[in-house]
Amino acid sequence: MNMKNLNISLCVLLIALVRLGGSAPSSFNYGDALDKSLMFFEAQRSGKLPLQQRVKWRGDSGLQDDLVGGYYDAGDHVKFGLPMAYSVTMLAWGAIEFSKEITNLNQMGHALWAIKWGTDYFVKAHTQPNVLWGQVGDGVSDHYCWERAEDMTTSRGAYKIDEQHPGSDLAGETAAALAAAALAFRPYNSSYSGLLLVHAKQLFTFADRFRGLYDDSISSAQQFYTSSGYSDELLWAATWLHLATGDEYYLKYVVDNGVYMGGTGWAMKEFSWDNKYAGVQILLTKILLEGKAGPYADTLKQYQAKADYFSCACLQKNDGYNVQKTPGGLLYVREWNNMQYVSSATFLLAVYSNYLSATKANLNCPDGQTQPQELLNFVKSQADYILGNNPADTSYLVGYGAKYPLHVHHRGASIVSIFSLHSEVGCTQGFELWYNRAESNPNVICGALVGGPDKNDGFSDDRSNYEQTEPTLSGSAPLVGIFAKLQSLYGNIGEGYNHNESPVTQQKTQSYNQDESQVPQQKTPSTYAGKETASKTSEGCPVQFLHSISSSWTVGGATYYRHRVIIKNTSSKPISDLKLVVKDLTGSLWGLSSTEEKDTYELPQWQKVLNPGSECIFVYVQGGPQAKVSIKSFQ
């Protein structure tokens, strides 16, 4: 029977609420997530790869660069100095703060290796006391091409800062990275640690003496990593140098410049590659809590007040001046690659919890005193969201769990490996053959933290959706410390996800254990109410629907429900070009592709055909009654 474009009006149905649905695991394999996070840094390596390289689809690249080595920044092939240095600082901080936890997981070797790949590059880039090479490659020409790093044909020139062309933010962040790395390496390689400190001290002096914004000197960075200022980097570098050397000079520097440079004045709700204030404030609070402030205690208490502001804002206990959250409970700071702000903030809270616990102190928020455990609970909630406990039931850490983004905006991952396709993939050829293809990426870039969902928990797994599907160094770096801490606390609790599972686009429903009282009132036929069965369909309808509510969240007094709908082909023939009408939708929907027709959706590109007995899932989040779903047409 030819059913092309047949409007199946008899199949219009109100999907019954059933006591079936997905439920996220009570805990996760954080150790596996940690391992994969470190593998991402191996995938981002530039230069001659070592024999021990675990990411086998990558090959040597950038060997003709003016400055060989270092890391590619994100899905492109530019080596941007500022976010790279910040990422190394965060890796080193994690290795310092969570040394025991990382060592217990047998990951310290990989962690130090990831740090050293960056610091070796920085040492090479610091050719004179007042000269630092801060970028390799041009972002504009690089973004015109879609090619593997092994095939690069774009400009690979290097850009520097010096006395006539200063960059206090870049030099300061690189000094912080080297000082933090010196601390991380000290127990394992004292001579290398000493070398890093020599460069860190010189770079800090250079940054402080010759002041200016690095992107004024390296103009090609302006479109990609514009700096908002350099005062925070100077305080940041001085703080790390004090911790690494014990030299009072650097502590006096952050005290004397606390007001002038904003350290004691700026209350922040963001911590990132560009904004280090919250990190400075929490590090200096550690010195205060440990009783090592000496005559500088009064000023460090002012830093602590701002550290508390940041922490309370994340916990939603800051008298209304809080960090925004999605309905699903994720911190939401920026539209573009929000996950990097989530991971950095979560890392700070994990560290601050350690500092408070060690000194038996509590966090004092405007909305009440908070114990360190509450910070850890929040850390776990954000990490769990990243790993799959979210409205989309999707892990945003690529390669982890049963379901994760398959169309990551990453050149190397989206083009078949040079070891499989030996011929060169040209600049524009990559767009034609690989960028626009509907299939999943041929290479899984394990450990890549993609940009993540929007403010309504909506996420589109589309290679062209770079705001949501592109990973960055700065997003993944904080995860190492976070996952190490959580594995030490919650490891082996609950089933978690099996990291050996293959990615899937559908999942079986499980018991729905939500409280009846939390379920919104549904206008469902009384014959279906309360039954643990699928919705009935009209005779001749080839599709069956299973609807469930798996989770709910209350934000600002409003309750949101996560609706999960399974579409199953119950006929004996494949179904293609299936179009659905979804009415009364007030929230975000994902798992289907929208069309130009109002309220009309179709199956995603990678699942255009629904074979007999196969399923597809879509999810939406909204408050109040569920949406009404009907079949418009199919073939």
PDB file of C-alpha atoms in Angstrom, residues 150-301:
ATOM      1  CA  GLU A 150      48.002  16.044   9.225  1.00  0.00           C
ATOM      2  CA  ASP A 151      47.010  17.739   5.917  1.00  0.00           C
ATOM      3  CA  MET A 152      47.185  21.405   6.938  1.00  0.00           C
ATOM      4  CA  THR A 153      47.690  23.877   4.104  1.00  0.00           C
ATOM      5  CA  THR A 154      46.865  27.089   5.980  1.00  0.00           C
ATOM      6  CA  SER A 155      49.256  29.712   7.321  1.00  0.00           C
ATOM      7  CA  ARG A 156      51.304  28.457  10.267  1.00  0.00           C
ATOM      8  CA  GLY A 157      53.112  31.644  11.153  1.00  0.00           C
ATOM      9  CA  ALA A 158      53.885  32.452  14.797  1.00  0.00           C
ATOM     10  CA  TYR A 159      53.027  35.654  16.664  1.00  0.00           C
ATOM     11  CA  LYS A 160      54.853  37.077  19.663  1.00  0.00           C
ATOM     12  CA  ILE A 161      54.670  39.663  22.418  1.00  0.00           C
ATOM     13  CA  ASP A 162      57.693  41.671  23.538  1.00  0.00           C
ATOM     14  CA  GLU A 163      58.594  44.980  25.194  1.00  0.00           C
ATOM     15  CA  GLN A 164      57.257  47.033  22.281  1.00  0.00           C
ATOM     16  CA  HIS A 165      54.219  44.799  21.834  1.00  0.00           C
ATOM     17  CA  PRO A 166      53.224  43.723  25.367  1.00  0.00           C
ATOM     18  CA  GLY A 167      50.652  41.202  26.511  1.00  0.00           C
ATOM     19  CA  SER A 168      50.367  41.147  30.293  1.00  0.00           C
ATOM     20  CA  ASP A 169      47.389  38.788  30.223  1.00  0.00           C
ATOM     21  CA  LEU A 170      49.135  36.216  28.029  1.00  0.00           C
ATOM     22  CA  ALA A 171      52.484  36.458  29.827  1.00  0.00           C
ATOM     23  CA  GLY A 172      50.755  36.433  33.221  1.00  0.00           C
ATOM     24  CA  GLU A 173      48.664  33.350  32.431  1.00  0.00           C
ATOM     25  CA  THR A 174      51.689  31.527  31.054  1.00  0.00           C
ATOM     26  CA  ALA A 175      53.607  32.414  34.229  1.00  0.00           C
ATOM     27  CA  ALA A 176      50.710  31.016  36.288  1.00  0.00           C
ATOM     28  CA  ALA A 177      50.702  27.807  34.236  1.00  0.00           C
ATOM     29  CA  LEU A 178      54.439  27.300  34.683  1.00  0.00           C
ATOM     30  CA  ALA A 179      54.322  28.065  38.419  1.00  0.00           C
ATOM     31  CA  ALA A 180      51.396  25.692  38.985  1.00  0.00           C
ATOM     32  CA  ALA A 181      53.115  23.017  36.879  1.00  0.00           C
ATOM     33  CA  ALA A 182      56.302  23.495  38.918  1.00  0.00           C
ATOM     34  CA  LEU A 183      54.299  22.626  42.029  1.00  0.00           C
ATOM     35  CA  ALA A 184      52.739  19.603  40.325  1.00  0.00           C
ATOM     36  CA  PHE A 185      56.109  18.252  39.148  1.00  0.00           C
ATOM     37  CA  ARG A 186      58.050  18.957  42.333  1.00  0.00           C
ATOM     38  CA  PRO A 187      57.499  15.510  43.932  1.00  0.00           C
ATOM     39  CA  TYR A 188      58.437  13.721  40.716  1.00  0.00           C
ATOM     40  CA  ASN A 189      61.049  15.804  38.854  1.00  0.00           C
ATOM     41  CA  SER A 190      62.629  18.568  40.926  1.00  0.00           C
ATOM     42  CA  SER A 191      65.003  19.737  38.182  1.00  0.00           C
ATOM     43  CA  TYR A 192      62.168  20.182  35.684  1.00  0.00           C
ATOM     44  CA  SER A 193      60.137  21.918  38.382  1.00  0.00           C
ATOM     45  CA  GLY A 194      63.020  24.336  38.929  1.00  0.00           C
ATOM     46  CA  LEU A 195      63.292  25.070  35.209  1.00  0.00           C
ATOM     47  CA  LEU A 196      59.577  25.912  35.038  1.00  0.00           C
ATOM     48  CA  LEU A 197      59.904  28.296  37.971  1.00  0.00           C
ATOM     49  CA  VAL A 198      62.749  30.204  36.299  1.00  0.00           C
ATOM     50  CA  HIS A 199      60.566  30.848  33.269  1.00  0.00           C
ATOM     51  CA  ALA A 200      57.517  31.632  35.432  1.00  0.00           C
ATOM     52  CA  LYS A 201      59.363  34.332  37.377  1.00  0.00           C
ATOM     53  CA  GLN A 202      60.751  35.947  34.231  1.00  0.00           C
ATOM     54  CA  LEU A 203      57.370  35.957  32.545  1.00  0.00           C
ATOM     55  CA  PHE A 204      55.674  37.513  35.558  1.00  0.00           C
ATOM     56  CA  THR A 205      58.244  40.311  35.647  1.00  0.00           C
ATOM     57  CA  PHE A 206      57.761  40.830  31.917  1.00  0.00           C
ATOM     58  CA  ALA A 207      53.954  40.902  32.301  1.00  0.00           C
ATOM     59  CA  ASP A 208      54.079  43.350  35.197  1.00  0.00           C
ATOM     60  CA  ARG A 209      56.716  45.699  33.830  1.00  0.00           C
ATOM     61  CA  PHE A 210      55.472  45.974  30.225  1.00  0.00           C
ATOM     62  CA  ARG A 211      51.721  46.235  30.479  1.00  0.00           C
ATOM     63  CA  GLY A 212      49.182  45.867  27.729  1.00  0.00           C
ATOM     64  CA  LEU A 213      46.507  43.611  26.235  1.00  0.00           C
ATOM     65  CA  TYR A 214      47.946  40.739  24.262  1.00  0.00           C
ATOM     66  CA  ASP A 215      45.319  40.944  21.512  1.00  0.00           C
ATOM     67  CA  ASP A 216      46.402  44.523  20.797  1.00  0.00           C
ATOM     68  CA  SER A 217      49.791  43.033  19.961  1.00  0.00           C
ATOM     69  CA  ILE A 218      48.516  39.828  18.343  1.00  0.00           C
ATOM     70  CA  SER A 219      45.569  41.251  16.441  1.00  0.00           C
ATOM     71  CA  SER A 220      44.676  37.947  14.774  1.00  0.00           C
ATOM     72  CA  ALA A 221      43.512  36.684  18.182  1.00  0.00           C
ATOM     73  CA  GLN A 222      40.872  39.403  18.535  1.00  0.00           C
ATOM     74  CA  GLN A 223      38.104  37.560  16.685  1.00  0.00           C
ATOM     75  CA  PHE A 224      38.591  34.434  18.777  1.00  0.00           C
ATOM     76  CA  TYR A 225      40.010  35.116  22.248  1.00  0.00           C
ATOM     77  CA  THR A 226      39.686  38.792  23.050  1.00  0.00           C
ATOM     78  CA  SER A 227      40.955  39.651  26.516  1.00  0.00           C
ATOM     79  CA  SER A 228      38.784  41.726  28.835  1.00  0.00           C
ATOM     80  CA  GLY A 229      41.800  42.883  30.860  1.00  0.00           C
ATOM     81  CA  TYR A 230      45.073  41.790  32.381  1.00  0.00           C
ATOM     82  CA  SER A 231      44.803  42.745  36.058  1.00  0.00           C
ATOM     83  CA  ASP A 232      43.327  39.376  36.992  1.00  0.00           C
ATOM     84  CA  GLU A 233      46.154  37.520  35.250  1.00  0.00           C
ATOM     85  CA  LEU A 234      48.763  39.554  37.139  1.00  0.00           C
ATOM     86  CA  LEU A 235      47.123  38.697  40.469  1.00  0.00           C
ATOM     87  CA  TRP A 236      46.666  35.091  39.352  1.00  0.00           C
ATOM     88  CA  ALA A 237      50.325  34.687  38.371  1.00  0.00           C
ATOM     89  CA  ALA A 238      51.554  36.326  41.581  1.00  0.00           C
ATOM     90  CA  THR A 239      49.362  34.041  43.675  1.00  0.00           C
ATOM     91  CA  TRP A 240      50.650  30.915  41.970  1.00  0.00           C
ATOM     92  CA  LEU A 241      54.239  32.116  42.287  1.00  0.00           C
ATOM     93  CA  HIS A 242      53.754  32.670  46.006  1.00  0.00           C
ATOM     94  CA  LEU A 243      52.378  29.146  46.398  1.00  0.00           C
ATOM     95  CA  ALA A 244      55.213  27.685  44.326  1.00  0.00           C
ATOM     96  CA  THR A 245      58.071  29.642  45.934  1.00  0.00           C
ATOM     97  CA  GLY A 246      56.844  30.697  49.359  1.00  0.00           C
ATOM     98  CA  ASP A 247      58.281  34.124  48.559  1.00  0.00           C
ATOM     99  CA  GLU A 248      56.433  36.827  50.507  1.00  0.00           C
ATOM    100  CA  TYR A 249      57.087  39.283  47.689  1.00  0.00           C
ATOM    101  CA  TYR A 250      54.321  37.745  45.605  1.00  0.00           C
ATOM    102  CA  LEU A 251      51.836  37.657  48.483  1.00  0.00           C
ATOM    103  CA  LYS A 252      52.553  41.311  49.215  1.00  0.00           C
ATOM    104  CA  TYR A 253      51.948  42.022  45.531  1.00  0.00           C
ATOM    105  CA  VAL A 254      48.369  40.671  45.593  1.00  0.00           C
ATOM    106  CA  VAL A 255      47.707  42.496  48.854  1.00  0.00           C
ATOM    107  CA  ASP A 256      49.108  45.840  47.722  1.00  0.00           C
ATOM    108  CA  ASN A 257      47.309  45.615  44.383  1.00  0.00           C
ATOM    109  CA  GLY A 258      44.088  44.076  45.648  1.00  0.00           C
ATOM    110  CA  VAL A 259      42.072  47.277  45.314  1.00  0.00           C
ATOM    111  CA  TYR A 260      43.797  48.743  42.275  1.00  0.00           C
ATOM    112  CA  MET A 261      43.556  45.532  40.237  1.00  0.00           C
ATOM    113  CA  GLY A 262      40.083  44.561  41.404  1.00  0.00           C
ATOM    114  CA  GLY A 263      40.951  41.463  43.389  1.00  0.00           C
ATOM    115  CA  THR A 264      39.161  42.644  46.514  1.00  0.00           C
ATOM    116  CA  GLY A 265      36.517  44.624  44.632  1.00  0.00           C
ATOM    117  CA  TRP A 266      35.246  42.480  41.812  1.00  0.00           C
ATOM    118  CA  ALA A 267      32.559  39.968  42.806  1.00  0.00           C
ATOM    119  CA  MET A 268      32.244  37.445  40.017  1.00  0.00           C
ATOM    120  CA  LYS A 269      29.784  34.844  38.785  1.00  0.00           C
ATOM    121  CA  GLU A 270      32.163  33.474  36.157  1.00  0.00           C
ATOM    122  CA  PHE A 271      35.565  31.785  36.149  1.00  0.00           C
ATOM    123  CA  SER A 272      37.150  31.150  32.769  1.00  0.00           C
ATOM    124  CA  TRP A 273      40.146  31.440  30.446  1.00  0.00           C
ATOM    125  CA  ASP A 274      39.495  35.199  30.381  1.00  0.00           C
ATOM    126  CA  ASN A 275      38.398  35.899  33.953  1.00  0.00           C
ATOM    127  CA  LYS A 276      40.582  34.574  36.800  1.00  0.00           C
ATOM    128  CA  TYR A 277      39.291  36.658  39.712  1.00  0.00           C
ATOM    129  CA  ALA A 278      37.275  33.898  41.397  1.00  0.00           C
ATOM    130  CA  GLY A 279      40.251  31.555  41.153  1.00  0.00           C
ATOM    131  CA  VAL A 280      42.554  34.146  42.743  1.00  0.00           C
ATOM    132  CA  GLN A 281      40.056  34.785  45.510  1.00  0.00           C
ATOM    133  CA  ILE A 282      39.669  31.104  46.405  1.00  0.00           C
ATOM    134  CA  LEU A 283      43.427  30.450  46.313  1.00  0.00           C
ATOM    135  CA  LEU A 284      44.083  33.377  48.646  1.00  0.00           C
ATOM    136  CA  THR A 285      41.278  32.208  50.945  1.00  0.00           C
ATOM    137  CA  LYS A 286      43.206  28.961  51.344  1.00  0.00           C
ATOM    138  CA  ILE A 287      46.172  30.911  52.702  1.00  0.00           C
ATOM    139  CA  LEU A 288      43.868  32.730  55.107  1.00  0.00           C
ATOM    140  CA  LEU A 289      42.088  29.582  56.299  1.00  0.00           C
ATOM    141  CA  GLU A 290      45.418  27.846  56.939  1.00  0.00           C
ATOM    142  CA  GLY A 291      46.516  30.692  59.198  1.00  0.00           C
ATOM    143  CA  LYS A 292      49.349  31.749  56.890  1.00  0.00           C
ATOM    144  CA  ALA A 293      48.136  35.254  56.116  1.00  0.00           C
ATOM    145  CA  GLY A 294      50.225  36.981  58.803  1.00  0.00           C
ATOM    146  CA  PRO A 295      49.944  40.767  58.584  1.00  0.00           C
ATOM    147  CA  TYR A 296      47.902  40.466  55.379  1.00  0.00           C
ATOM    148  CA  ALA A 297      44.886  38.804  57.010  1.00  0.00           C
ATOM    149  CA  ASP A 298      42.560  41.809  56.719  1.00  0.00           C
ATOM    150  CA  THR A 299      43.082  42.089  52.986  1.00  0.00           C
ATOM    151  CA  LEU A 300      42.778  38.348  52.442  1.00  0.00           C
ATOM    152  CA  LYS A 301      39.448  38.440  54.266  1.00  0.00           C
TER     153      LYS A 301
END
